[in-house]
CSV table of C-alpha atoms in Angstrom, one decimal:
chain,number,residue,atom,x,y,z
A,1162,MET,CA,71.2,127.6,-44.5
A,1163,VAL,CA,70.6,124.9,-41.9
A,1164,LYS,CA,71.6,126.2,-38.5
A,1165,LEU,CA,71.1,123.0,-36.5
A,1166,SER,CA,71.1,119.3,-37.4
A,1167,VAL,CA,69.6,116.9,-34.9
A,1168,ILE,CA,70.5,113.2,-35.4
A,1169,VAL,CA,68.0,110.8,-34.0
A,1170,PRO,CA,68.5,107.0,-34.4
A,1171,PHE,CA,65.5,104.7,-33.9
A,1172,TYR,CA,65.4,101.0,-33.3
A,1173,ASN,CA,62.3,99.1,-32.3
A,1174,VAL,CA,60.9,101.9,-30.2
A,1175,GLN,CA,57.3,102.1,-31.4
A,1176,GLN,CA,56.1,102.6,-27.8
A,1177,TYR,CA,58.2,105.7,-27.3
A,1178,ALA,CA,58.9,107.2,-30.8
A,1179,PRO,CA,55.6,109.2,-30.8
A,1180,ASP,CA,56.7,111.1,-27.7
A,1181,THR,CA,60.1,111.7,-29.1
A,1182,LEU,CA,58.7,113.1,-32.4
A,1183,ARG,CA,56.1,115.3,-30.6
A,1184,SER,CA,59.0,116.8,-28.6
A,1185,LEU,CA,60.9,117.5,-31.9
A,1186,ARG,CA,57.9,119.2,-33.3
A,1187,ALA,CA,57.8,121.5,-30.2
A,1188,ASN,CA,61.5,122.4,-31.1
A,1189,ALA,CA,61.1,122.9,-34.8
A,1190,ARG,CA,62.4,126.0,-36.6
A,1191,ASP,CA,62.7,126.9,-40.2
A,1192,ASP,CA,66.5,126.5,-39.9
A,1193,PHE,CA,66.5,123.2,-38.1
A,1194,GLU,CA,66.6,119.7,-39.6
A,1195,PHE,CA,65.8,116.5,-37.8
A,1196,ILE,CA,67.6,113.5,-39.3
A,1197,LEU,CA,65.6,110.4,-38.4
A,1198,VAL,CA,67.6,107.2,-38.9
A,1199,ASP,CA,65.7,104.0,-38.7
A,1200,ASP,CA,68.3,101.3,-37.9
A,1201,CYS,CA,66.2,98.5,-39.6
A,1202,SER,CA,63.5,98.3,-37.0
A,1203,ARG,CA,61.2,95.2,-37.0
A,1204,ASP,CA,58.2,96.7,-35.2
A,1205,GLU,CA,55.9,99.6,-36.2
A,1206,THR,CA,58.7,102.2,-35.9
A,1207,PRO,CA,59.2,102.5,-39.7
A,1208,ASP,CA,55.5,103.4,-40.2
A,1209,ILE,CA,55.7,106.0,-37.5
A,1210,LEU,CA,58.8,107.5,-39.0
A,1211,GLU,CA,57.3,107.6,-42.5
A,1212,ARG,CA,54.4,109.6,-41.2
A,1213,ALA,CA,56.8,111.9,-39.3
A,1214,ALA,CA,58.8,112.5,-42.5
A,1215,ARG,CA,55.6,114.0,-44.0
A,1216,GLU,CA,54.4,115.9,-41.0
A,1217,LEU,CA,57.4,117.0,-39.0
A,1218,PRO,CA,59.0,120.3,-40.3
A,1219,GLY,CA,62.6,119.7,-41.2
A,1220,ALA,CA,62.4,115.9,-41.1
A,1221,VAL,CA,64.9,113.8,-43.1
A,1222,HIS,CA,64.1,110.1,-43.0
A,1223,LEU,CA,66.9,107.6,-43.6
A,1224,ARG,CA,66.7,103.8,-43.2
A,1225,HIS,CA,69.3,101.1,-42.8
A,1226,GLU,CA,68.7,97.8,-44.7
A,1227,THR,CA,70.6,95.9,-41.9
A,1228,ASN,CA,70.8,96.7,-38.2
A,1229,GLY,CA,74.2,98.4,-37.5
A,1230,GLY,CA,73.8,99.6,-33.9
A,1231,LEU,CA,73.6,103.0,-32.4
A,1232,ALA,CA,77.1,104.1,-33.3
A,1233,THR,CA,76.6,103.3,-37.0
A,1234,ALA,CA,73.2,104.9,-37.1
A,1235,ARG,CA,74.6,108.1,-35.6
A,1236,ASN,CA,77.4,108.1,-38.2
A,1237,THR,CA,74.7,107.8,-41.0
A,1238,GLY,CA,73.1,110.9,-39.6
A,1239,LEU,CA,76.4,112.8,-39.3
A,1240,ASP,CA,77.2,112.0,-42.9
A,1241,ALA,CA,73.8,113.5,-44.0
A,1242,ALA,CA,73.8,116.5,-41.7
A,1243,ARG,CA,74.0,120.0,-43.2
A,1244,GLY,CA,73.9,122.2,-40.1
A,1245,GLU,CA,76.4,124.7,-38.8
A,1246,TYR,CA,75.8,123.0,-35.4
A,1247,LEU,CA,75.0,119.4,-34.6
A,1248,THR,CA,73.4,117.5,-31.7
A,1249,PHE,CA,71.9,114.1,-31.0
A,1250,LEU,CA,68.8,112.6,-29.4
A,1251,ASP,CA,67.9,108.9,-28.9
A,1252,GLY,CA,64.7,107.6,-30.3
A,1253,ASP,CA,63.2,106.7,-26.8
A,1254,ASP,CA,64.0,110.1,-25.1
A,1255,TRP,CA,62.3,113.5,-25.4
A,1256,LEU,CA,62.8,117.2,-25.0
A,1257,ALA,CA,61.3,120.2,-23.4
A,1258,PRO,CA,59.6,122.6,-25.8
A,1259,GLY,CA,62.0,125.2,-27.2
A,1260,TYR,CA,65.1,123.5,-25.7
A,1261,PHE,CA,67.2,123.4,-28.9
A,1262,SER,CA,66.8,127.1,-29.5
A,1263,GLN,CA,68.1,127.8,-26.0
A,1264,LEU,CA,71.0,125.3,-26.5
A,1265,LEU,CA,71.9,126.9,-29.8
A,1266,ALA,CA,71.9,130.4,-28.2
A,1267,CYS,CA,74.3,129.1,-25.5
A,1268,ILE,CA,77.0,127.9,-27.9
A,1269,GLU,CA,76.7,130.9,-30.2
A,1270,GLU,CA,77.1,133.3,-27.2
A,1271,LEU,CA,80.1,131.3,-25.8
A,1272,GLY,CA,81.7,130.8,-29.3
A,1273,CYS,CA,83.4,127.4,-28.3
A,1274,ASP,CA,83.7,124.1,-30.1
A,1275,PHE,CA,81.1,122.3,-28.0
A,1276,VAL,CA,78.8,122.8,-25.0
A,1277,ARG,CA,77.8,120.1,-22.5
A,1278,THR,CA,74.5,120.2,-20.6
A,1279,ASP,CA,72.7,118.6,-17.6
A,1280,HIS,CA,69.8,116.3,-18.2
A,1281,VAL,CA,66.8,114.7,-16.4
A,1282,GLN,CA,66.9,110.9,-16.0
A,1283,CYS,CA,63.5,109.3,-16.0
A,1284,THR,CA,62.9,105.8,-14.5
A,1285,ALA,CA,59.2,105.0,-14.5
A,1286,ARG,CA,57.7,108.0,-12.7
A,1287,ALA,CA,60.9,109.0,-10.9
A,1288,ARG,CA,62.8,112.1,-12.2
A,1289,THR,CA,66.4,112.8,-11.2
A,1290,VAL,CA,68.6,115.7,-12.4
A,1291,HIS,CA,72.1,114.6,-13.5
A,1292,ARG,CA,74.7,117.3,-13.8
A,1293,VAL,CA,77.8,117.6,-15.9
A,1294,PRO,CA,80.6,116.8,-13.5
A,1295,HIS,CA,82.3,120.1,-14.0
A,1296,GLY,CA,81.8,122.9,-11.5
A,1297,ARG,CA,82.5,126.0,-13.7
A,1298,ARG,CA,79.4,126.9,-15.7
A,1299,GLY,CA,79.3,129.2,-18.8
A,1300,VAL,CA,83.2,129.5,-18.8
A,1301,VAL,CA,85.1,128.5,-22.0
A,1302,MET,CA,88.0,126.2,-21.2
A,1303,ASN,CA,90.4,123.8,-22.9
A,1304,PRO,CA,88.6,120.4,-22.8
A,1305,ARG,CA,91.9,118.6,-22.3
A,1306,ASP,CA,92.3,120.4,-19.0
A,1307,VAL,CA,89.2,118.8,-17.4
A,1308,ILE,CA,89.9,115.1,-18.1
A,1309,LEU,CA,91.7,114.7,-14.7
A,1310,PRO,CA,91.8,114.0,-11.8
A,1311,ALA,CA,92.0,110.2,-12.2
A,1312,ASP,CA,90.2,109.4,-8.9
A,1313,ARG,CA,87.1,111.6,-9.4
A,1314,SER,CA,84.2,111.8,-11.9
A,1315,THR,CA,85.0,114.3,-14.6
A,1316,SER,CA,83.6,115.4,-17.9
A,1317,VAL,CA,84.9,112.3,-19.8
A,1318,ASP,CA,82.8,110.1,-17.5
A,1319,TYR,CA,79.7,112.0,-18.5
A,1320,ALA,CA,79.7,110.4,-22.0
A,1321,TYR,CA,76.2,111.1,-23.2
A,1322,ALA,CA,76.4,112.4,-26.8
A,1323,TRP,CA,72.9,113.9,-26.6
A,1324,ALA,CA,73.9,116.1,-23.6
A,1325,GLY,CA,75.4,118.9,-25.6
A,1326,ILE,CA,75.8,120.7,-28.9
A,1327,TYR,CA,78.8,120.6,-31.3
A,1328,HIS,CA,80.2,123.0,-34.0
A,1329,ARG,CA,80.3,121.6,-37.5
A,1330,GLY,CA,84.1,122.1,-37.5
A,1331,LEU,CA,84.5,119.2,-35.2
A,1332,ALA,CA,82.8,116.9,-37.7
A,1333,ASP,CA,85.0,118.2,-40.5
A,1334,ARG,CA,88.0,117.3,-38.3
A,1335,GLY,CA,86.6,113.7,-37.8
A,1336,LEU,CA,86.0,114.2,-34.1
A,1337,LEU,CA,82.2,113.6,-34.0
A,1338,HIS,CA,82.0,110.2,-35.7
A,1339,PHE,CA,81.7,107.1,-33.6
A,1340,THR,CA,83.6,103.8,-33.8
A,1341,ASP,CA,81.5,101.9,-36.4
A,1342,GLY,CA,79.8,98.8,-35.1
A,1343,LEU,CA,80.1,99.4,-31.4
A,1344,ARG,CA,76.9,98.1,-29.7
A,1345,THR,CA,77.5,99.6,-26.3
A,1346,ALA,CA,79.8,102.2,-24.6
A,1347,GLU,CA,80.1,103.9,-28.1
A,1348,ASP,CA,80.1,107.3,-26.3
A,1349,ARG,CA,83.3,106.4,-24.4
A,1350,PRO,CA,86.0,106.6,-27.1
A,1351,TRP,CA,84.0,109.5,-28.6
A,1352,ILE,CA,84.1,111.7,-25.5
A,1353,TRP,CA,87.7,111.0,-24.7
A,1354,ARG,CA,88.8,111.9,-28.3
A,1355,LEU,CA,86.6,115.0,-28.1
A,1356,HIS,CA,88.3,116.2,-24.9
A,1357,ARG,CA,91.8,115.4,-26.1
A,1358,GLU,CA,91.5,117.0,-29.5
A,1359,ALA,CA,88.9,119.8,-29.5
A,1360,GLU,CA,90.1,123.2,-28.5
A,1361,SER,CA,87.4,124.7,-26.4
A,1362,PHE,CA,84.3,123.7,-24.5
A,1363,ALA,CA,81.9,124.9,-21.8
A,1364,ALA,CA,79.3,123.4,-19.4
A,1365,VAL,CA,76.0,125.1,-18.9
A,1366,SER,CA,73.1,124.6,-16.5
A,1367,LEU,CA,70.4,124.0,-19.1
A,1368,LEU,CA,67.8,121.3,-18.6
A,1369,GLY,CA,65.8,120.0,-21.4
A,1370,VAL,CA,66.7,116.5,-22.3
A,1371,PHE,CA,64.7,113.7,-20.7
A,1372,TYR,CA,66.6,110.4,-20.7
A,1373,ARG,CA,64.5,107.4,-20.4
A,1374,ARG,CA,66.0,104.6,-18.3
A,1375,GLY,CA,64.7,101.0,-17.8
A,1376,VAL,CA,63.5,100.6,-21.4
A,1377,ALA,CA,63.2,96.8,-21.9
A,1378,SER,CA,64.8,96.9,-25.4
A,1379,SER,CA,67.8,99.0,-24.2
A,1380,LEU,CA,71.1,97.3,-24.2
A,1381,THR,CA,71.6,98.4,-20.6
A,1382,GLN,CA,68.7,96.0,-19.7
A,1383,ILE,CA,69.8,93.1,-21.9
A,1384,GLY,CA,72.5,90.7,-20.7
A,1385,ASP,CA,73.6,89.4,-24.1
A,1386,VAL,CA,76.9,89.4,-25.8
A,1387,ARG,CA,76.5,92.9,-27.3
A,1388,GLN,CA,77.1,94.3,-23.8
A,1389,LEU,CA,80.7,93.1,-24.0
A,1390,ASP,CA,81.5,95.7,-26.6
A,1391,PHE,CA,82.4,97.9,-23.6
A,1392,ILE,CA,85.8,96.0,-23.8
A,1393,LYS,CA,86.4,97.1,-27.4
A,1394,ALA,CA,85.4,100.6,-26.5
A,1395,PHE,CA,87.7,100.9,-23.5
A,1396,ASP,CA,90.5,99.1,-25.3
A,1397,GLN,CA,90.3,101.9,-27.8
A,1398,VAL,CA,90.3,104.6,-25.1
A,1399,VAL,CA,93.5,103.1,-23.5
A,1400,ARG,CA,95.2,102.6,-26.9
A,1401,GLU,CA,94.5,106.1,-28.1
A,1402,THR,CA,95.3,107.7,-24.8
A,1403,ALA,CA,98.6,105.8,-24.7
A,1404,ALA,CA,99.5,107.5,-28.0
A,1405,ASP,CA,98.7,111.0,-26.7
A,1406,ARG,CA,101.4,113.5,-26.0
A,1407,ASP,CA,100.2,113.6,-22.3
A,1408,ALA,CA,99.9,109.8,-22.0
A,1409,ASP,CA,101.8,109.7,-18.7
A,1410,GLU,CA,99.3,112.1,-17.1
A,1411,LEU,CA,96.1,110.8,-18.8
A,1412,LEU,CA,96.6,107.0,-18.8
A,1413,PRO,CA,95.9,106.6,-15.0
A,1414,LYS,CA,92.4,108.0,-15.6
A,1415,ALA,CA,91.7,105.8,-18.6
A,1416,VAL,CA,92.9,102.6,-16.9
A,1417,ARG,CA,91.2,103.4,-13.6
A,1418,THR,CA,87.9,104.0,-15.4
A,1419,TYR,CA,88.2,100.8,-17.4
A,1420,CYS,CA,88.9,98.9,-14.2
A,1421,ALA,CA,85.8,100.4,-12.5
A,1422,ILE,CA,83.6,99.5,-15.5
A,1423,ILE,CA,84.9,95.9,-15.4
A,1424,SER,CA,84.3,95.7,-11.7
A,1425,HIS,CA,80.8,97.1,-12.2
A,1426,HIS,CA,79.9,94.4,-14.7
A,1427,LEU,CA,81.4,91.6,-12.6
A,1428,GLY,CA,79.4,92.9,-9.6
A,1429,SER,CA,76.1,92.4,-11.5
A,1430,ILE,CA,77.2,89.3,-13.4
A,1431,GLU,CA,73.9,87.4,-12.6
A,1432,ARG,CA,72.0,89.6,-15.2
A,1433,PHE,CA,74.1,88.1,-18.0
A,1434,GLU,CA,73.3,84.8,-19.8
A,1435,PRO,CA,75.5,82.1,-18.4
A,1436,SER,CA,77.6,81.8,-21.6
A,1437,VAL,CA,78.0,85.6,-21.7
A,1438,ALA,CA,79.0,85.7,-18.0
A,1439,ARG,CA,81.8,83.2,-18.7
A,1440,LYS,CA,82.9,85.3,-21.7
A,1441,LEU,CA,82.8,88.4,-19.6
A,1442,LYS,CA,85.3,87.0,-17.1
A,1443,SER,CA,87.7,85.6,-19.7
A,1444,MET,CA,87.6,88.8,-21.9
A,1445,SER,CA,88.0,91.0,-18.8
A,1446,ALA,CA,91.0,89.0,-17.6
A,1447,ALA,CA,92.6,89.4,-21.0
A,1448,ALA,CA,91.8,93.1,-21.0
A,1449,LEU,CA,93.6,93.5,-17.6
A,1450,LYS,CA,96.7,91.8,-19.1
A,1451,ARG,CA,96.7,94.2,-22.1
A,1452,MET,CA,96.7,97.3,-19.9
A,1453,PRO,CA,100.0,99.1,-19.0
A,1454,GLN,CA,100.9,96.9,-16.0
A,1455,GLY,CA,102.6,99.6,-13.9
A,1456,VAL,CA,99.6,102.0,-14.4
A,1457,LEU,CA,97.3,99.1,-13.6
A,1458,ASP,CA,99.1,98.4,-10.3
A,1459,ASP,CA,98.7,102.0,-9.3
A,1460,ALA,CA,95.0,102.0,-10.3
A,1461,LEU,CA,94.3,98.9,-8.2
A,1462,ASP,CA,96.2,100.3,-5.2
A,1463,SER,CA,94.0,103.4,-5.4
A,1464,MET,CA,90.6,101.5,-5.4
A,1465,ASP,CA,88.5,100.3,-2.5
A,1466,VAL,CA,89.3,96.8,-1.1
A,1467,GLN,CA,86.3,95.1,-2.6
A,1468,ARG,CA,86.9,96.2,-6.2
A,1469,ALA,CA,90.6,95.8,-6.0
A,1470,THR,CA,90.4,92.3,-4.7
A,1471,ARG,CA,87.8,91.3,-7.4
A,1472,LEU,CA,90.1,92.7,-10.1
A,1473,ARG,CA,93.3,91.2,-8.7
A,1474,ARG,CA,91.7,87.8,-8.6
A,1475,LEU,CA,90.5,88.2,-12.2
A,1476,ARG,CA,94.0,89.3,-13.2
A,1477,ARG,CA,95.4,86.0,-12.1
A,1478,ARG,CA,93.0,84.1,-14.2
A,1479,PRO,CA,94.6,82.1,-17.1
A,1480,VAL,CA,93.8,83.5,-20.5
A,1481,THR,CA,93.7,81.5,-23.7
A,1482,ALA,CA,95.6,82.8,-26.8
A,1483,GLU,CA,92.3,83.2,-28.6
A,1484,VAL,CA,90.7,85.4,-25.9
A,1485,ALA,CA,94.0,87.4,-25.4
A,1486,ALA,CA,94.0,88.4,-29.1
């Protein structure tokens, strides 16, 4: 019986994959499996993973023939997973020794659908602890009850899939798979669905995931068109939340978060390629017009003057029929 399945996508991370794999070895147990998904890497990553498949206890090596992106790679791992519990790691991050055993003990003791954890963000030599934005620790709650308030950071804003552990029943209910093909912000519809539809969760003060920021190949560092998938991701969040039984309560949070992300990208538009920057503006203007307009009015009224002015100006921008679709 496999107790825990760990899903780890890799794509062109030859510089970091050895650290990731060493940390998995320091977490190995006879009842753990590590599903290593190579998303059609073009560097030395495939060779590194082939060696790991022979040397890492519990390793399962899968390879995509075409690059599908992080969401698709995670789905491949989910489909192959056999564990009673599931978790994730990215191929350029790493773990403290014995972390997964501690994480597993937490969810078994609490008996809930999923557990969320803190993490350490690593930028060059700097280390910063990031906490789950939920004050009550080790207390089982209804995840729907912690989506709000709209004007504060909550658990749905802490969207890192690898910052937690999940009972297999969630996968059986279709709640752990990601929207296939999303190249960025893939965690956003995922975390919203999890909090709307799962029955129980808890946050714990457990540190053990080290999240590497500033990686040159990461989409957060690349200003190409793949970054614009955040619009598809948040369109899905708003659409699915609008169909929820508590839509009137939850939509203000979804719309306000969407607006904040649009404003964030517009505020750093110089990092995008010129053609992508133009597309960002036109697609964002169309997104604003798709939102429930009354909810959008309230969201803009609640934001600071700089962000609200930027978004109101964008809202007035003409949108072509092709972009609006």
